[in-house]
């Protein structure tokens, strides 16, 4: 059974069964951003990964983190709330490329999913909607991002909410500090979301699914999302980890450069316990 409980640095553990992810302790130097192409609940996304196995098969597919959103009915209980599917020091398949180094890219990266339907269509009567296999899901215009120029064949997307973007920023800064993932001093624009040879060959840093696959639209170049990315480098310089709030197992990152921070964390724990 999946069990949910409060995780001290802002996430809720909702852990997949042990056989649904790889118990291989791997060094991380990359973070990949995705969106789910689904509705607002992060626990439902993780639950789907738990039950996506066909008879005789086991799909170890998933990301460590899933960020929820406001529901289409306006309920915001999950908006900006992160659920954790497995410890981020380990790994699961989340990229699905045909590259020879696909397994390496999965192993050395941490995946973050943002709950969003993704690309939308517009009907003749002006309604925006997402067409699933079984039904048409109407999306309020207030939740629609209209791009000035169509991107990968789509002009309308269900926008990432303000709380999701703020939470994504927090996760990126925290994970980058813990795992020493490089944050680039770089001017992000919509052109950054194109396929990237750097990403495909395993360059460390922050990337999105669309950097390694032409058939994906996660994440898309929403202006508010780009604005967040453009603030990362400056914020990273002054960002300090809340060692007291971090769980010990999360701070067990294998990177050599983290050892001083880990010692600092252990000292903080010792002081608290005494």
Short mmCIF file of C-alpha atoms in Angstrom, two decimals:
data_model
loop_
_atom_site.label_atom_id
_atom_site.label_comp_id
_atom_site.label_asym_id
_atom_site.label_seq_id
_atom_site.Cartn_x
_atom_site.Cartn_y
_atom_site.Cartn_z
CA UNK A 1 0.00 0.00 0.00
CA UNK A 2 1.07 3.60 -0.63
CA UNK A 3 1.41 5.50 2.63
CA UNK A 4 1.33 9.29 2.86
CA UNK A 5 2.99 11.28 5.66
CA UNK A 6 4.45 14.74 6.13
CA UNK A 7 8.02 15.15 4.93
CA UNK A 8 9.78 17.87 6.88
CA UNK A 9 11.21 20.09 4.15
CA UNK A 10 7.98 20.77 2.29
CA UNK A 11 7.05 17.49 0.63
CA UNK A 12 4.78 14.60 1.48
CA UNK A 13 6.22 11.11 1.18
CA UNK A 14 3.92 8.89 -0.87
CA UNK A 15 6.33 6.11 -1.59
CA UNK A 16 5.97 3.60 -4.41
CA UNK A 17 6.34 -0.10 -3.66
CA UNK A 18 9.96 -1.21 -3.53
CA UNK A 19 9.86 -2.99 -6.88
CA UNK A 20 8.66 0.14 -8.73
CA UNK A 21 12.02 1.95 -8.65
CA UNK A 22 15.72 1.12 -8.78
CA UNK A 23 17.46 0.70 -5.43
CA UNK A 24 20.78 1.74 -6.91
CA UNK A 25 22.54 4.54 -5.07
CA UNK A 26 23.70 6.91 -7.81
CA UNK A 27 25.51 10.23 -7.92
CA UNK A 28 23.37 13.05 -9.32
CA UNK A 29 24.41 16.06 -11.35
CA UNK A 30 21.23 16.80 -13.33
CA UNK A 31 17.59 17.74 -12.71
CA UNK A 32 14.92 17.13 -15.36
CA UNK A 33 11.61 19.02 -15.36
CA UNK A 34 8.45 17.38 -16.70
CA UNK A 35 4.72 17.92 -16.65
CA UNK A 36 2.30 15.07 -16.16
CA UNK A 37 -0.25 15.57 -18.99
CA UNK A 38 -2.80 14.90 -16.25
CA UNK A 39 -5.04 16.51 -13.66
CA UNK A 40 -4.25 18.24 -10.39
CA UNK A 41 -3.49 15.50 -7.82
CA UNK A 42 0.13 14.41 -7.34
CA UNK A 43 -0.91 11.32 -5.39
CA UNK A 44 -3.00 10.14 -8.34
CA UNK A 45 0.02 10.46 -10.63
CA UNK A 46 2.11 8.31 -8.28
CA UNK A 47 -0.76 5.87 -7.88
CA UNK A 48 -0.94 5.49 -11.65
CA UNK A 49 2.78 4.61 -11.76
CA UNK A 50 2.03 1.97 -9.13
CA UNK A 51 -0.64 0.41 -11.32
CA UNK A 52 0.72 0.84 -14.86
CA UNK A 53 2.11 -2.68 -15.11
CA UNK A 54 0.70 -5.05 -17.70
CA UNK A 55 0.51 -8.77 -16.85
CA UNK A 56 4.00 -10.21 -16.73
CA UNK A 57 5.73 -6.83 -16.91
CA UNK A 58 7.02 -4.28 -14.42
CA UNK A 59 7.35 -0.65 -15.54
CA UNK A 60 9.77 1.12 -13.26
CA UNK A 61 8.69 4.54 -14.51
CA UNK A 62 8.41 7.65 -12.35
CA UNK A 63 10.06 10.75 -10.95
CA UNK A 64 11.08 11.45 -7.39
CA UNK A 65 8.84 14.52 -7.08
CA UNK A 66 5.37 15.53 -8.31
CA UNK A 67 4.02 19.06 -7.74
CA UNK A 68 0.22 19.35 -7.50
CA UNK A 69 -2.01 22.14 -8.75
CA UNK A 70 -5.40 23.79 -8.27
CA UNK A 71 -8.27 21.65 -9.54
CA UNK A 72 -10.43 22.71 -12.48
CA UNK A 73 -13.21 23.34 -9.94
CA UNK A 74 -11.02 25.78 -8.00
CA UNK A 75 -10.02 23.56 -5.06
CA UNK A 76 -6.45 24.58 -4.20
CA UNK A 77 -5.61 21.97 -1.52
CA UNK A 78 -2.95 20.43 -3.79
CA UNK A 79 -1.74 23.64 -5.43
CA UNK A 80 2.04 23.84 -5.03
CA UNK A 81 2.13 20.73 -2.82
CA UNK A 82 4.91 18.26 -3.61
CA UNK A 83 4.63 14.50 -3.22
CA UNK A 84 7.73 12.30 -3.19
CA UNK A 85 7.50 8.91 -4.91
CA UNK A 86 10.93 7.54 -3.96
CA UNK A 87 14.17 8.80 -2.49
CA UNK A 88 15.96 11.02 -4.98
CA UNK A 89 19.32 9.32 -4.44
CA UNK A 90 17.91 6.34 -6.32
CA UNK A 91 16.27 6.30 -9.76
CA UNK A 92 13.53 5.20 -12.12
CA UNK A 93 12.98 5.57 -15.87
CA UNK A 94 11.58 9.00 -16.71
CA UNK A 95 13.15 10.08 -20.02
CA UNK A 96 12.44 7.22 -22.43
CA UNK A 97 14.88 8.34 -25.10
CA UNK A 98 16.33 6.11 -27.83
CA UNK A 99 19.81 7.36 -27.04
CA UNK A 100 22.53 4.80 -26.29
CA UNK A 101 23.17 6.55 -22.97
CA UNK A 102 19.48 6.59 -21.96
CA UNK A 103 20.06 4.54 -18.79
CA UNK A 104 22.92 6.78 -17.73
CA UNK A 105 20.80 9.90 -18.24
CA UNK A 106 18.05 8.40 -16.06
CA UNK A 107 20.44 7.22 -13.34
CA UNK A 108 22.27 10.50 -12.86
CA UNK A 109 19.22 12.77 -12.90
CA UNK A 110 16.43 13.70 -10.50
CA UNK A 111 12.99 14.10 -12.06
CA UNK A 112 10.37 16.67 -11.07
CA UNK A 113 6.84 16.42 -12.49
CA UNK A 114 4.48 19.42 -12.54
CA UNK A 115 0.79 18.51 -12.69
CA UNK A 116 -0.60 20.01 -15.90
CA UNK A 117 -2.69 18.79 -18.81
CA UNK A 118 -0.18 20.36 -21.17
CA UNK A 119 -1.26 21.20 -24.75
CA UNK A 120 -4.89 22.26 -25.19
CA UNK A 121 -7.21 22.63 -28.15
CA UNK A 122 -9.66 25.45 -28.83
CA UNK A 123 -13.15 24.67 -30.13
CA UNK A 124 -15.11 26.79 -32.61
CA UNK A 125 -17.17 28.23 -29.75
CA UNK A 126 -14.03 29.42 -27.93
CA UNK A 127 -13.75 26.65 -25.33
CA UNK A 128 -10.32 25.38 -24.38
CA UNK A 129 -10.10 21.66 -23.75
CA UNK A 130 -7.88 18.64 -23.35
CA UNK A 131 -8.93 15.55 -25.28
CA UNK A 132 -8.06 12.39 -23.39
CA UNK A 133 -8.62 8.88 -24.71
CA UNK A 134 -12.02 8.68 -23.05
CA UNK A 135 -13.32 12.21 -22.58
CA UNK A 136 -13.05 15.90 -23.32
CA UNK A 137 -11.84 17.98 -20.36
CA UNK A 138 -12.82 21.66 -20.54
CA UNK A 139 -10.27 24.07 -19.06
CA UNK A 140 -11.24 27.58 -17.82
CA UNK A 141 -9.68 30.38 -19.85
CA UNK A 142 -8.06 31.71 -16.67
CA UNK A 143 -5.87 28.60 -16.65
CA UNK A 144 -4.80 28.87 -20.27
CA UNK A 145 -1.42 30.10 -21.45
CA UNK A 146 -1.57 31.41 -25.02
CA UNK A 147 1.87 31.55 -26.56
CA UNK A 148 2.64 34.32 -29.02
CA UNK A 149 4.09 31.73 -31.37
CA UNK A 150 2.97 28.09 -31.51
CA UNK A 151 5.52 25.77 -29.94
CA UNK A 152 5.90 22.19 -31.14
CA UNK A 153 2.60 22.52 -32.93
CA UNK A 154 0.62 23.95 -30.01
CA UNK A 155 -0.34 27.49 -29.06
CA UNK A 156 -2.48 26.80 -25.98
CA UNK A 157 -1.38 25.07 -22.78
CA UNK A 158 -2.74 24.64 -19.28
CA UNK A 159 -0.47 27.08 -17.48
CA UNK A 160 1.65 26.14 -14.48
CA UNK A 161 0.18 27.94 -11.47
CA UNK A 162 2.01 30.59 -9.47
CA UNK A 163 2.30 28.24 -6.49
CA UNK A 164 3.65 25.45 -8.68
CA UNK A 165 6.32 27.74 -10.11
CA UNK A 166 7.34 28.96 -6.63
CA UNK A 167 7.51 25.37 -5.38
CA UNK A 168 9.47 24.26 -8.45
CA UNK A 169 11.98 27.02 -7.73
CA UNK A 170 12.32 25.87 -4.11
CA UNK A 171 12.90 22.29 -5.18
CA UNK A 172 15.45 23.28 -7.80
CA UNK A 173 17.45 25.45 -5.39
CA UNK A 174 17.33 22.85 -2.61
CA UNK A 175 18.26 19.88 -4.79
CA UNK A 176 20.96 21.86 -6.59
CA UNK A 177 22.59 22.68 -3.24
CA UNK A 178 22.28 19.15 -1.86
CA UNK A 179 23.57 17.40 -4.98
CA UNK A 180 25.85 20.15 -6.31
CA UNK A 181 23.88 20.43 -9.55
CA UNK A 182 25.24 23.43 -11.52
CA UNK A 183 22.89 26.39 -12.02
CA UNK A 184 23.92 28.27 -15.15
CA UNK A 185 24.35 32.04 -15.38
CA UNK A 186 22.26 32.12 -18.52
CA UNK A 187 19.51 34.17 -20.15
CA UNK A 188 16.57 31.80 -20.62
CA UNK A 189 14.21 32.42 -23.54
CA UNK A 190 11.70 30.26 -25.39
CA UNK A 191 14.53 29.07 -27.67
CA UNK A 192 16.14 27.28 -24.70
CA UNK A 193 13.34 24.68 -24.79
CA UNK A 194 14.51 23.23 -28.11
CA UNK A 195 16.34 19.90 -28.46
CA UNK A 196 19.79 20.11 -26.92
CA UNK A 197 22.91 18.17 -27.83
CA UNK A 198 24.34 19.14 -24.44
CA UNK A 199 21.45 17.48 -22.64
CA UNK A 200 21.57 14.41 -24.88
CA UNK A 201 25.26 13.87 -24.19
CA UNK A 202 24.73 14.16 -20.42
CA UNK A 203 25.83 17.70 -19.58
CA UNK A 204 25.06 18.44 -15.90
CA UNK A 205 22.50 21.08 -14.97
CA UNK A 206 18.77 21.75 -15.22
CA UNK A 207 16.94 20.47 -18.30
CA UNK A 208 13.42 19.59 -19.42
CA UNK A 209 12.05 16.48 -21.12
CA UNK A 210 11.77 18.36 -24.41
CA UNK A 211 15.56 18.80 -24.50
CA UNK A 212 16.02 15.09 -25.21
CA UNK A 213 12.81 14.20 -27.10
CA UNK A 214 11.16 15.94 -30.04
CA UNK A 215 7.78 14.32 -29.29
CA UNK A 216 7.45 15.91 -25.84
CA UNK A 217 6.12 19.30 -24.74
CA UNK A 218 7.20 19.21 -21.12
CA UNK A 219 8.02 21.69 -20.05
CA UNK A 220 6.71 24.39 -22.37
CA UNK A 221 7.96 28.02 -22.54
CA UNK A 222 5.40 29.75 -20.32
CA UNK A 223 6.63 33.31 -19.65
CA UNK A 224 6.23 33.06 -15.85
CA UNK A 225 8.16 29.78 -15.88
CA UNK A 226 10.96 31.38 -17.90
CA UNK A 227 11.03 34.28 -15.44
CA UNK A 228 11.55 31.82 -12.57
CA UNK A 229 14.40 30.11 -14.42
CA UNK A 230 16.05 33.47 -15.05
CA UNK A 231 16.11 34.19 -11.31
CA UNK A 232 17.70 30.87 -10.30
CA UNK A 233 21.37 31.80 -10.66
CA UNK A 234 21.16 34.94 -8.52
CA UNK A 235 19.05 33.25 -5.83
CA UNK A 236 21.35 30.21 -5.80
CA UNK A 237 24.32 32.39 -4.76
CA UNK A 238 22.66 33.34 -1.48
CA UNK A 239 20.51 30.24 -0.97
CA UNK A 240 21.16 28.43 2.30
CA UNK A 241 19.88 24.99 3.11
CA UNK A 242 17.70 24.52 6.17
CA UNK A 243 19.72 21.64 7.59
CA UNK A 244 17.40 21.20 10.53
CA UNK A 245 14.46 20.77 8.18
CA UNK A 246 16.15 18.29 5.87
CA UNK A 247 15.72 14.58 6.47
CA UNK A 248 19.00 12.74 7.13
CA UNK A 249 18.56 10.24 4.30
CA UNK A 250 18.09 13.07 1.81
CA UNK A 251 21.31 14.67 2.97
CA UNK A 252 23.15 11.40 2.35
CA UNK A 253 23.93 12.54 -1.17
CA UNK A 254 26.95 10.66 -2.57
CA UNK A 255 28.71 13.70 -4.05
CA UNK A 256 32.16 14.25 -2.56
CA UNK A 257 31.65 18.02 -2.50
CA UNK A 258 28.76 17.66 -0.05
CA UNK A 259 30.83 16.15 2.75
CA UNK A 260 31.46 19.46 4.52
CA UNK A 261 27.76 20.26 4.40
CA UNK A 262 26.91 16.77 5.64
CA UNK A 263 29.26 17.23 8.59
CA UNK A 264 27.58 20.57 9.31
CA UNK A 265 24.19 18.86 9.15
CA UNK A 266 25.30 16.08 11.51
CA UNK A 267 26.58 18.69 13.98
CA UNK A 268 23.25 20.53 13.87
CA UNK A 269 21.41 17.28 14.62
CA UNK A 270 23.75 16.54 17.52
CA UNK A 271 23.12 19.98 19.02
CA UNK A 272 19.35 19.58 18.66
CA UNK A 273 19.33 16.12 20.23
CA UNK A 274 21.43 17.32 23.17
#
